[in-house]
Short mmCIF file of C-alpha atoms in Angstrom, two decimals:
data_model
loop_
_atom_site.label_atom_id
_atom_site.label_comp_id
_atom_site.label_asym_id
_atom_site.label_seq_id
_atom_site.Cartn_x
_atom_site.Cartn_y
_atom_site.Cartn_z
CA UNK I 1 0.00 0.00 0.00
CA UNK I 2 1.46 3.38 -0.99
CA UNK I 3 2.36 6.18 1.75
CA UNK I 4 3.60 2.57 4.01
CA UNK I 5 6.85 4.29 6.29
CA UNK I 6 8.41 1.79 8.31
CA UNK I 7 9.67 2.28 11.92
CA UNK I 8 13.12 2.88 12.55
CA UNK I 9 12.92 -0.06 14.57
CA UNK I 10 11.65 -1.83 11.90
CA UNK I 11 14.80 -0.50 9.97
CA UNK I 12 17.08 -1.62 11.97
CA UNK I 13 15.83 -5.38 12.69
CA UNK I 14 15.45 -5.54 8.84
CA UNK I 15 19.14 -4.73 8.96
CA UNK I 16 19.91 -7.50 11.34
CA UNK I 17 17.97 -10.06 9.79
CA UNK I 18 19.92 -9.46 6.39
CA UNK I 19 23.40 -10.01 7.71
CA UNK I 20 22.16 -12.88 10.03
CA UNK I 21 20.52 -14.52 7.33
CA UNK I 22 23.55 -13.51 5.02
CA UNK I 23 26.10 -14.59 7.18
CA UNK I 24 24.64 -17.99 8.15
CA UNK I 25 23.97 -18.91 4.80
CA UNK I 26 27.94 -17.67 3.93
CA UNK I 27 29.04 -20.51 6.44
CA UNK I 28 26.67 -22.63 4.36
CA UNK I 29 28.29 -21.82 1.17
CA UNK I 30 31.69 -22.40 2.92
CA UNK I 31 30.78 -25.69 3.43
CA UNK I 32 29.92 -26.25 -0.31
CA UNK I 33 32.94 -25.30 -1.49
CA UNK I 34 34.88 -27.63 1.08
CA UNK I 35 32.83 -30.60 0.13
CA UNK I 36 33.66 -33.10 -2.51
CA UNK I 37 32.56 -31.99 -5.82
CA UNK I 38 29.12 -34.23 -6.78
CA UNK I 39 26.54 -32.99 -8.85
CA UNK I 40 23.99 -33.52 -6.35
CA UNK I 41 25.96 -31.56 -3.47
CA UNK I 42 26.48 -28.41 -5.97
CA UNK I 43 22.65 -28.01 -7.14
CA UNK I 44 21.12 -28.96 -4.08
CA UNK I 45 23.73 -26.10 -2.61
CA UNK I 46 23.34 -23.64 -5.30
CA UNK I 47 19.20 -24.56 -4.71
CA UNK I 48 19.36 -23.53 -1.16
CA UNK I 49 21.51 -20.29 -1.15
CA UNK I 50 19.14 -18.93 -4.09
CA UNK I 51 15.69 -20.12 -2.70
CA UNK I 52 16.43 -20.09 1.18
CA UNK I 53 17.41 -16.04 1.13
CA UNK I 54 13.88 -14.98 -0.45
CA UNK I 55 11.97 -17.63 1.73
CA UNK I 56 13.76 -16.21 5.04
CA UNK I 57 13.56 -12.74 4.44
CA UNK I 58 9.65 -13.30 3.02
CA UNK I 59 8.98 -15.06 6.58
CA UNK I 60 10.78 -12.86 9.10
CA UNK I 61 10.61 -9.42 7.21
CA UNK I 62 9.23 -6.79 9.62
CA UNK I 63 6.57 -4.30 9.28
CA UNK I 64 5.46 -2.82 6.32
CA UNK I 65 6.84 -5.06 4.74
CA UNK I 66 5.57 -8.25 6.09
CA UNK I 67 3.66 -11.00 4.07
CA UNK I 68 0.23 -11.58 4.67
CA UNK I 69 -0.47 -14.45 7.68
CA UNK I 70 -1.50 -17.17 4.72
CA UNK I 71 1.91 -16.64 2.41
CA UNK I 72 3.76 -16.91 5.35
CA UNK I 73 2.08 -20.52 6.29
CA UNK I 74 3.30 -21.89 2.39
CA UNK I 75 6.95 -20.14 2.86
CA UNK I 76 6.72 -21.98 6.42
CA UNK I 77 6.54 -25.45 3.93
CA UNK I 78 8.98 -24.11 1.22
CA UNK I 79 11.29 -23.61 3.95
CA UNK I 80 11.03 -26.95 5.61
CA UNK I 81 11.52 -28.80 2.42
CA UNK I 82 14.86 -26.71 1.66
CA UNK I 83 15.63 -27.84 5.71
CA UNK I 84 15.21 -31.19 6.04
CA UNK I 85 16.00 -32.49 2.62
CA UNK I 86 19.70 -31.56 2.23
CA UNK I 87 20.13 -33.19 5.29
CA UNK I 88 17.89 -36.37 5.13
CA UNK I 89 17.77 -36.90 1.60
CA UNK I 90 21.61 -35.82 0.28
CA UNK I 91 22.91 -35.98 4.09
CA UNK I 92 24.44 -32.80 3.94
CA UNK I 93 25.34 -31.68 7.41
CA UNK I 94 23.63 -27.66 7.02
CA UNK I 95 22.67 -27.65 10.58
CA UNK I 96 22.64 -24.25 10.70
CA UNK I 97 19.19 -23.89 8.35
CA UNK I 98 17.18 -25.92 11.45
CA UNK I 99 17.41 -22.70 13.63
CA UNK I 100 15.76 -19.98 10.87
CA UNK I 101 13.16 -23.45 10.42
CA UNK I 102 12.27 -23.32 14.38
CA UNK I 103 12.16 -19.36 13.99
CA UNK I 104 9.69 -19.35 11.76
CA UNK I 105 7.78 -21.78 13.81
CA UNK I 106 7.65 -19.40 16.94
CA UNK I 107 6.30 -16.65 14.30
CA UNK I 108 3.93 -18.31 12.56
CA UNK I 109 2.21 -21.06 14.59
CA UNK I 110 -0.34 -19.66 17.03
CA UNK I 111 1.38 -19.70 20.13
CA UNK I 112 0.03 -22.65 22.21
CA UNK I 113 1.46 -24.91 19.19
CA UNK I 114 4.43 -22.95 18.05
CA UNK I 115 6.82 -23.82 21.10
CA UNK I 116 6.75 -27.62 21.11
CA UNK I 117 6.66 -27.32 17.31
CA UNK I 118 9.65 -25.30 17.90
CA UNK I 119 11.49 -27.60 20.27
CA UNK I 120 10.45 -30.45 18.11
CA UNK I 121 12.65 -29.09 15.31
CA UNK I 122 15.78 -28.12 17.83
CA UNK I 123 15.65 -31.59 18.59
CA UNK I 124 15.74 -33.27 15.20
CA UNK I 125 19.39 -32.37 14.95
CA UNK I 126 20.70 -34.28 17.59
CA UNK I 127 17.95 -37.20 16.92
CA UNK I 128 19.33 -37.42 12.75
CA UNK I 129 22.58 -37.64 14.45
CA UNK I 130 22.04 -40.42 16.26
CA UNK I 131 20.09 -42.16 14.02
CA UNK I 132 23.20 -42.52 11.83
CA UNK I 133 20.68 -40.60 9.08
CA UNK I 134 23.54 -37.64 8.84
CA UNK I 135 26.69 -38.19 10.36
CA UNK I 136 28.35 -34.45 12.14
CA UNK I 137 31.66 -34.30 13.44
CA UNK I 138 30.01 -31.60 15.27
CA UNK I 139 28.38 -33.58 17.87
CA UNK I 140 24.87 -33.81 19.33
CA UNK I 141 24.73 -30.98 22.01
CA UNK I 142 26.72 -28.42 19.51
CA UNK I 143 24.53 -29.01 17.09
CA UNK I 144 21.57 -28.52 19.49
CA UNK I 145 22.69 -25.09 21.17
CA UNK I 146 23.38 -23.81 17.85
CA UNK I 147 19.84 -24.23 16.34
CA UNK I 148 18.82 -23.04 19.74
CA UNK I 149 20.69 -19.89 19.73
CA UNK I 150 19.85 -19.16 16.15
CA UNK I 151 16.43 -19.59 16.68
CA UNK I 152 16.20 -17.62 20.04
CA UNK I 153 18.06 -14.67 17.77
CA UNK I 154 15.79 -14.83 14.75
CA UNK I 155 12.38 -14.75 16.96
CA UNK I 156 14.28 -11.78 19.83
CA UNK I 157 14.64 -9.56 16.53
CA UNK I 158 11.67 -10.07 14.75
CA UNK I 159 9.14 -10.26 17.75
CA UNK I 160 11.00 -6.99 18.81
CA UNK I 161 10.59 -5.22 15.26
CA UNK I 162 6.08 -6.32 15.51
CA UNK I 163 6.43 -4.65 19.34
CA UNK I 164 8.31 -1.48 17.68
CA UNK I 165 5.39 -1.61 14.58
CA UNK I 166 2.99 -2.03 17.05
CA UNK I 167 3.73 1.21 19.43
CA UNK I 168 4.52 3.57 16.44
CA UNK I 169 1.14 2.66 15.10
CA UNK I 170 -0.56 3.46 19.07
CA UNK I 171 1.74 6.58 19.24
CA UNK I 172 0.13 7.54 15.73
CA UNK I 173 -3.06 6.52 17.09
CA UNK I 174 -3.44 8.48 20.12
CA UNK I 175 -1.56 11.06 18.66
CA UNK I 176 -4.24 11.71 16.19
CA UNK I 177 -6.96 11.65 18.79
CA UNK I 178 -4.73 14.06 20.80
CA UNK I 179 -4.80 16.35 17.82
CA UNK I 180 -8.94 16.35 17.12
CA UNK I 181 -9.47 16.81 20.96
CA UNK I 182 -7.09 19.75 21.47
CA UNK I 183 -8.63 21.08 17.92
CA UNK I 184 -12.49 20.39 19.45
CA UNK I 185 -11.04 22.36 22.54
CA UNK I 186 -9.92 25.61 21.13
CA UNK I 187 -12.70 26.06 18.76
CA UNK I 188 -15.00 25.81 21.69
CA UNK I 189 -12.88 27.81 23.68
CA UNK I 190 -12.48 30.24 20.90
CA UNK I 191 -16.27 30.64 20.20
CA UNK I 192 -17.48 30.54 23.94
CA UNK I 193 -14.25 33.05 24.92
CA UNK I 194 -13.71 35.33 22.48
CA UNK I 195 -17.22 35.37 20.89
CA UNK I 196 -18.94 36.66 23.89
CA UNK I 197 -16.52 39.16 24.67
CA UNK I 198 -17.15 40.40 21.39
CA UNK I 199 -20.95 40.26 21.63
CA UNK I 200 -20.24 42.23 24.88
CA UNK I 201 -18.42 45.01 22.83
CA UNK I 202 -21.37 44.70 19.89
CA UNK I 203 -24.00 45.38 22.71
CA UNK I 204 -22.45 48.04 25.00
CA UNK I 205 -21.77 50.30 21.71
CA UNK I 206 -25.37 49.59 20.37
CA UNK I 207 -26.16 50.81 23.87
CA UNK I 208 -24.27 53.84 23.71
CA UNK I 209 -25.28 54.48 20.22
CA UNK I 210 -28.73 55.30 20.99
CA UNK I 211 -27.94 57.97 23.52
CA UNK I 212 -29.10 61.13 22.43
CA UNK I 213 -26.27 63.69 24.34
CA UNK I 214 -23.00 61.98 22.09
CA UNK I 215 -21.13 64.05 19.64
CA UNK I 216 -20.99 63.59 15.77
CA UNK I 217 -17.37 61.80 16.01
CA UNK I 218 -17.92 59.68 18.82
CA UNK I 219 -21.11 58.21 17.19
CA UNK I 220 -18.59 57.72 13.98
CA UNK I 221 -16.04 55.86 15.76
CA UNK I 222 -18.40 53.84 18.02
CA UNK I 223 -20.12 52.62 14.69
CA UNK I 224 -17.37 51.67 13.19
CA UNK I 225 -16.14 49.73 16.73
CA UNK I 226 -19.26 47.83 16.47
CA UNK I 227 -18.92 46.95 12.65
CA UNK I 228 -15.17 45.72 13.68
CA UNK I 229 -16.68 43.73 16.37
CA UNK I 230 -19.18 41.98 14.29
CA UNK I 231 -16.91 41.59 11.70
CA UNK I 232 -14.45 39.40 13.82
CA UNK I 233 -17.38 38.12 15.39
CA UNK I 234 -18.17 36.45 12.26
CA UNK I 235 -15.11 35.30 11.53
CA UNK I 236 -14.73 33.83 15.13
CA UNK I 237 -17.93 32.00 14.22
CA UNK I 238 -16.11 30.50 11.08
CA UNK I 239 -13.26 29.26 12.36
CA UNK I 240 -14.85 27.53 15.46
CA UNK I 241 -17.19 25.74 13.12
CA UNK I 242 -16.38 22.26 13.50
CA UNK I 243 -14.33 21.04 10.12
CA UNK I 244 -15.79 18.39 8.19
CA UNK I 245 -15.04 15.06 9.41
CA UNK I 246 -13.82 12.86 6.72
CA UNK I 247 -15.82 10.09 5.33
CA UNK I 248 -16.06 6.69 6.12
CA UNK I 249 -14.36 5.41 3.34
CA UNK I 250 -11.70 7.57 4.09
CA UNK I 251 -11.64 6.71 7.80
CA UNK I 252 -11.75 2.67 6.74
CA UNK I 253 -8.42 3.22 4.49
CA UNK I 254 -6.69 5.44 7.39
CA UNK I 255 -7.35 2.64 9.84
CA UNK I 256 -6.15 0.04 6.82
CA UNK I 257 -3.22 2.08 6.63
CA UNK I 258 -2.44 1.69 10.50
CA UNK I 259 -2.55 -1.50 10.91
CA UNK I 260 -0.36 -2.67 8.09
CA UNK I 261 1.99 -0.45 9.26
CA UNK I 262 1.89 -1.92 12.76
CA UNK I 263 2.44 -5.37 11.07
CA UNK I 264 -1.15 -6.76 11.39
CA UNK I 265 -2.66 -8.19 8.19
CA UNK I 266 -6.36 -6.25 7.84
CA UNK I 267 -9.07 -6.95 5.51
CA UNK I 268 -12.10 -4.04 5.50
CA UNK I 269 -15.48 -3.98 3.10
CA UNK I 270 -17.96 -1.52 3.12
CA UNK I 271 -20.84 -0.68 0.73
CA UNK I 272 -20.05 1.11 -2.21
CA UNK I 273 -23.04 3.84 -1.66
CA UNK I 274 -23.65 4.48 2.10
CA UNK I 275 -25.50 7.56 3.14
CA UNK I 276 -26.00 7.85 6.99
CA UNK I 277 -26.53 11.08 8.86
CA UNK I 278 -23.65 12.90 10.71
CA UNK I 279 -24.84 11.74 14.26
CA UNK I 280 -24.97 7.78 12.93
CA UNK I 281 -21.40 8.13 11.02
CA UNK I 282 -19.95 10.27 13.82
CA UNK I 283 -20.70 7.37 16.10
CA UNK I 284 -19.82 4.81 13.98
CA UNK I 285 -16.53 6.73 13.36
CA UNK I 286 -15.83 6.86 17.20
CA UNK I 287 -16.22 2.87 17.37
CA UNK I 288 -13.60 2.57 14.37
CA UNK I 289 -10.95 4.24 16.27
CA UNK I 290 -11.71 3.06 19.59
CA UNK I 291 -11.78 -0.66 18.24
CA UNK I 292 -8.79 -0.05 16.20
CA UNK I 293 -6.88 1.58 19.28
CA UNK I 294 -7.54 -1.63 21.44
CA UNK I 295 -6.25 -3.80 18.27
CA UNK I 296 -2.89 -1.87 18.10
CA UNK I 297 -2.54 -1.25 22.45
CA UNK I 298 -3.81 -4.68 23.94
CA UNK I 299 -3.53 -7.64 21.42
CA UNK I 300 -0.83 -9.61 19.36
CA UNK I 301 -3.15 -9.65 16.35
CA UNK I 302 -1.93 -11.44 13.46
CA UNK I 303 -5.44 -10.36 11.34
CA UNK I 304 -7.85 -8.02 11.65
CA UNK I 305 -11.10 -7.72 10.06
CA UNK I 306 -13.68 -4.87 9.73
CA UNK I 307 -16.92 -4.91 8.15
CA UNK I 308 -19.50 -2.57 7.53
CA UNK I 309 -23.26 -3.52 6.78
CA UNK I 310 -26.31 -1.65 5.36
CA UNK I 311 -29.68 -3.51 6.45
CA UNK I 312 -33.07 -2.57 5.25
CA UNK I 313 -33.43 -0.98 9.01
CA UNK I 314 -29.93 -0.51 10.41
CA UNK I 315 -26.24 -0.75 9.82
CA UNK I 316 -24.06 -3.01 11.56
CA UNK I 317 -20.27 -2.05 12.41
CA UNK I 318 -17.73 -5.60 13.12
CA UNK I 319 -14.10 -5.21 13.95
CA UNK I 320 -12.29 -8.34 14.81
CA UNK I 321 -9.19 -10.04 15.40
CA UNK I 322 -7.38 -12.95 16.09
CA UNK I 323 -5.12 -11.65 18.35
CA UNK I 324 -6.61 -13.12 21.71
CA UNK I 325 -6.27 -16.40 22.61
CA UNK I 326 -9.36 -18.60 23.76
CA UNK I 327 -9.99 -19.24 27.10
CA UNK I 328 -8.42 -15.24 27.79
CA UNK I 329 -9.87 -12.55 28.80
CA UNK I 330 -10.95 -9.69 26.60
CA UNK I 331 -8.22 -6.72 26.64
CA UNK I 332 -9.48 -3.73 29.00
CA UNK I 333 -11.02 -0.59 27.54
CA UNK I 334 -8.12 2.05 27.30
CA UNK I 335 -10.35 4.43 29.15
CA UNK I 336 -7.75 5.82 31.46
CA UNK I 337 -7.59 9.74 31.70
CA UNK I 338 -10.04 10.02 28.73
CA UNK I 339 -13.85 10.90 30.19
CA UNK I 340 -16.28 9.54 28.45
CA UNK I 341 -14.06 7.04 26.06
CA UNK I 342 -13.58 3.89 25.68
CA UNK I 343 -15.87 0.94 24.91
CA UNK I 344 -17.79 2.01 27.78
CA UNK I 345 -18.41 5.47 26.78
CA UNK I 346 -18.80 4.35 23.40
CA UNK I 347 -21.79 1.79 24.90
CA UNK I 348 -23.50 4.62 26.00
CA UNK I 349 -23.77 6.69 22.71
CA UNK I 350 -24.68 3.62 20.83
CA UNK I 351 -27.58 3.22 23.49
CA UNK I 352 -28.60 7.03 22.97
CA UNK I 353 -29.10 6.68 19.73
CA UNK I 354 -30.65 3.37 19.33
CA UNK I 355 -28.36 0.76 18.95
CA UNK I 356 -26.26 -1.84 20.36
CA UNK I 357 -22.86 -2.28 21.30
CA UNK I 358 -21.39 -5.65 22.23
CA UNK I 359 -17.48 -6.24 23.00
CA UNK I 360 -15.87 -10.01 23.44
CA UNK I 361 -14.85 -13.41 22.56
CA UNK I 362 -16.17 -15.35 19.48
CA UNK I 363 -14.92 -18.37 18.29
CA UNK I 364 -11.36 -17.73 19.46
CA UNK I 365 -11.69 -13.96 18.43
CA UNK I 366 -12.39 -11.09 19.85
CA UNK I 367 -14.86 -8.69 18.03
CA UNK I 368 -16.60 -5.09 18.82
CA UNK I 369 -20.00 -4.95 17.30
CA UNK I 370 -22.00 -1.61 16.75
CA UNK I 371 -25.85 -1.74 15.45
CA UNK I 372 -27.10 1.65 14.83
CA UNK I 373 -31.05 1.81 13.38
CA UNK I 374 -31.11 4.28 10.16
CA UNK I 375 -32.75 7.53 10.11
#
């Protein structure tokens, strides 16, 4: 998606990654050259330092640039194939490619599978070994810290760069919100201040004005004071309008836009022609955010969905995502030092006008739904 920045964090762990990956798969190329000279050994070699590269940097790459959750289960197979067969099939001893395999397992499997898949594949080494299936003048428990180490490295620096996504996306966030309430505060302030101390003037020299004892020049200059003052008064007016608040469609992609950035994969669908009133998509527009805010601040998403509905009486809002696991609680409402936010708040301006609002678990997700009646 175009206008995608990526953290510096991101930056830098995409750095690492390269000269990790790089570097391990150097020693693997070292060990090519040192090897007899087959056929076999050379294109299975030359197969795994061309594919293995793309497949590692496809899997680990950090936010914005990180594959939807689906590629990254088919890499996850593509990657065990160029793992295991080198060493089971053409018993070449590239130990080193089990600990990016059991990386990718932490980062892809959902959690409550991913670590004894994980320590399943640290311990294949060893078990090959002593099978007689590859035979490593390494040793068993070498060969075992190693993959261990490497994958402990590749999931410290990726999980690190998706917590780095994650909290410039919230700073960007709540940021944003910062900037509409202090903007909602000085225009009231603005019209409620400064407009009724210029109604004040405006009405004192209207008062004046109709005195019959006041000289030719002072009745001049107090007209023109009251022209000034409902001249600015107007203008005062202007500004403190509230702007327009952008459209839904707009709002969806901004959100869109957020979350890719923060390294969660998002899917959104409205209807293409959607006309609600200002109160309905003002409300609906505070759900968005506030939904989207407890996405980014207290889950590990790895997908998000949002969905907007037109019925023949109402219009339903759905965000969910996949990043709590079952059996959890929900996350908490980030209502903290904001009056009247949060899914509570929001609850109660759903109510007002109507509608429902219902926050929780289904089927291993969690999912805020707004129904708002039209008209």
């Amino acid at each position: 998606m175009s206008g995608l920045t990526a953290p510096p964090g991101a930056r830098v762990a995409l750095g690492a990654l390269v000269v990790l990956v790089v570097g391990s798969l150097g020693l693997v190329a070292l060990d090519v050259a040192a090897s007899p000279f087959h056929k076999r050994t050379v294109a299975a070699g030359l197969t795994v330092l061309v594919l293995t590269p793309a497949v590692l940097l496809g899997q680990y790459a950090p936010p914005p640039y990180r594959l939807p959750y689906r590629w990254r289960w088919g890499l996850l197979l593509v990657q065990a194939v160029l793992t295991y067969v080198p060493l089971v099939v053409f018993q070449h001893r590239w130990f080193t490619l089990l600990g990016f395999l059991a990386g990718a397992v932490l980062l892809t499997l959902p959690p409550t599978h991913s670590v004894p898949a994980a320590l399943t594949v640290v311990a294949s080494g060893p078990l090959l070994i002593h099978a007689g299936v590859v035979d490593s003048s390494r040793g068993s428990l070498a060969v075992l810290l190693s993959t261990a180490i490497t994958a402990s490295t590749v999931f410290a620096v990726v999980h690190l760069a998706l917590l780095s996504s994650r909290l410039h996306g919230s700073k960007e966030q709540t940021a944003r919100l910062a900037e509409q309430r202090a903007r909602a505060r000085m225009r009231q302030d603005l019209h409620d201040l400064v407009g009724s101390s210029l109604m004040a003037i405006v009405v004192r020299a209207e008062h004046t004005l109709r005195a019959e004892a006041l000289a030719a020049s002072a009745r001049t200059a107090l007209t023109e004071v009251v022209e000034l003052a409902r001249r600015a008064q107007e203008d005062v007016r202007r500004i403190s309008v509230p702007e327009a608040p952008r459209s839904l469609a707009d709002e969806f992609a901004h959100v869109q836009q957020l979350l890719t950035t923060s390294g969660t994969g998002v899917h959104a669908s409205l209807p293409p022609r959607l006309e609600l009133n200002d109160v309905t998509a003002e409300c609906l527009r505070s759900v968005l955010h506030e939904a989207v805010a407890n996405v980014l601040e207290h889950s590990r998403a790895e997908f998000c969905e949002i969905e907007l509905r037109a019925g023949a009486d109402d219009v339903r809002l759905t965000v969910r995502n996949d990043g709590v696991a079952a059996g959890s609680a929900p996350p908490p409402a980030p209502t903290a030092g904001r009056r009247g936010t949060g899914l509570a708040g929001l609850r109660g301006r759903v109510v007002a006008l109507g509608g429902t609002l219902h926050a929780g678990l289904e089927d291993h997700e969690f999912s805020v739904t707004a129904v708002l009646p039209l008209g």
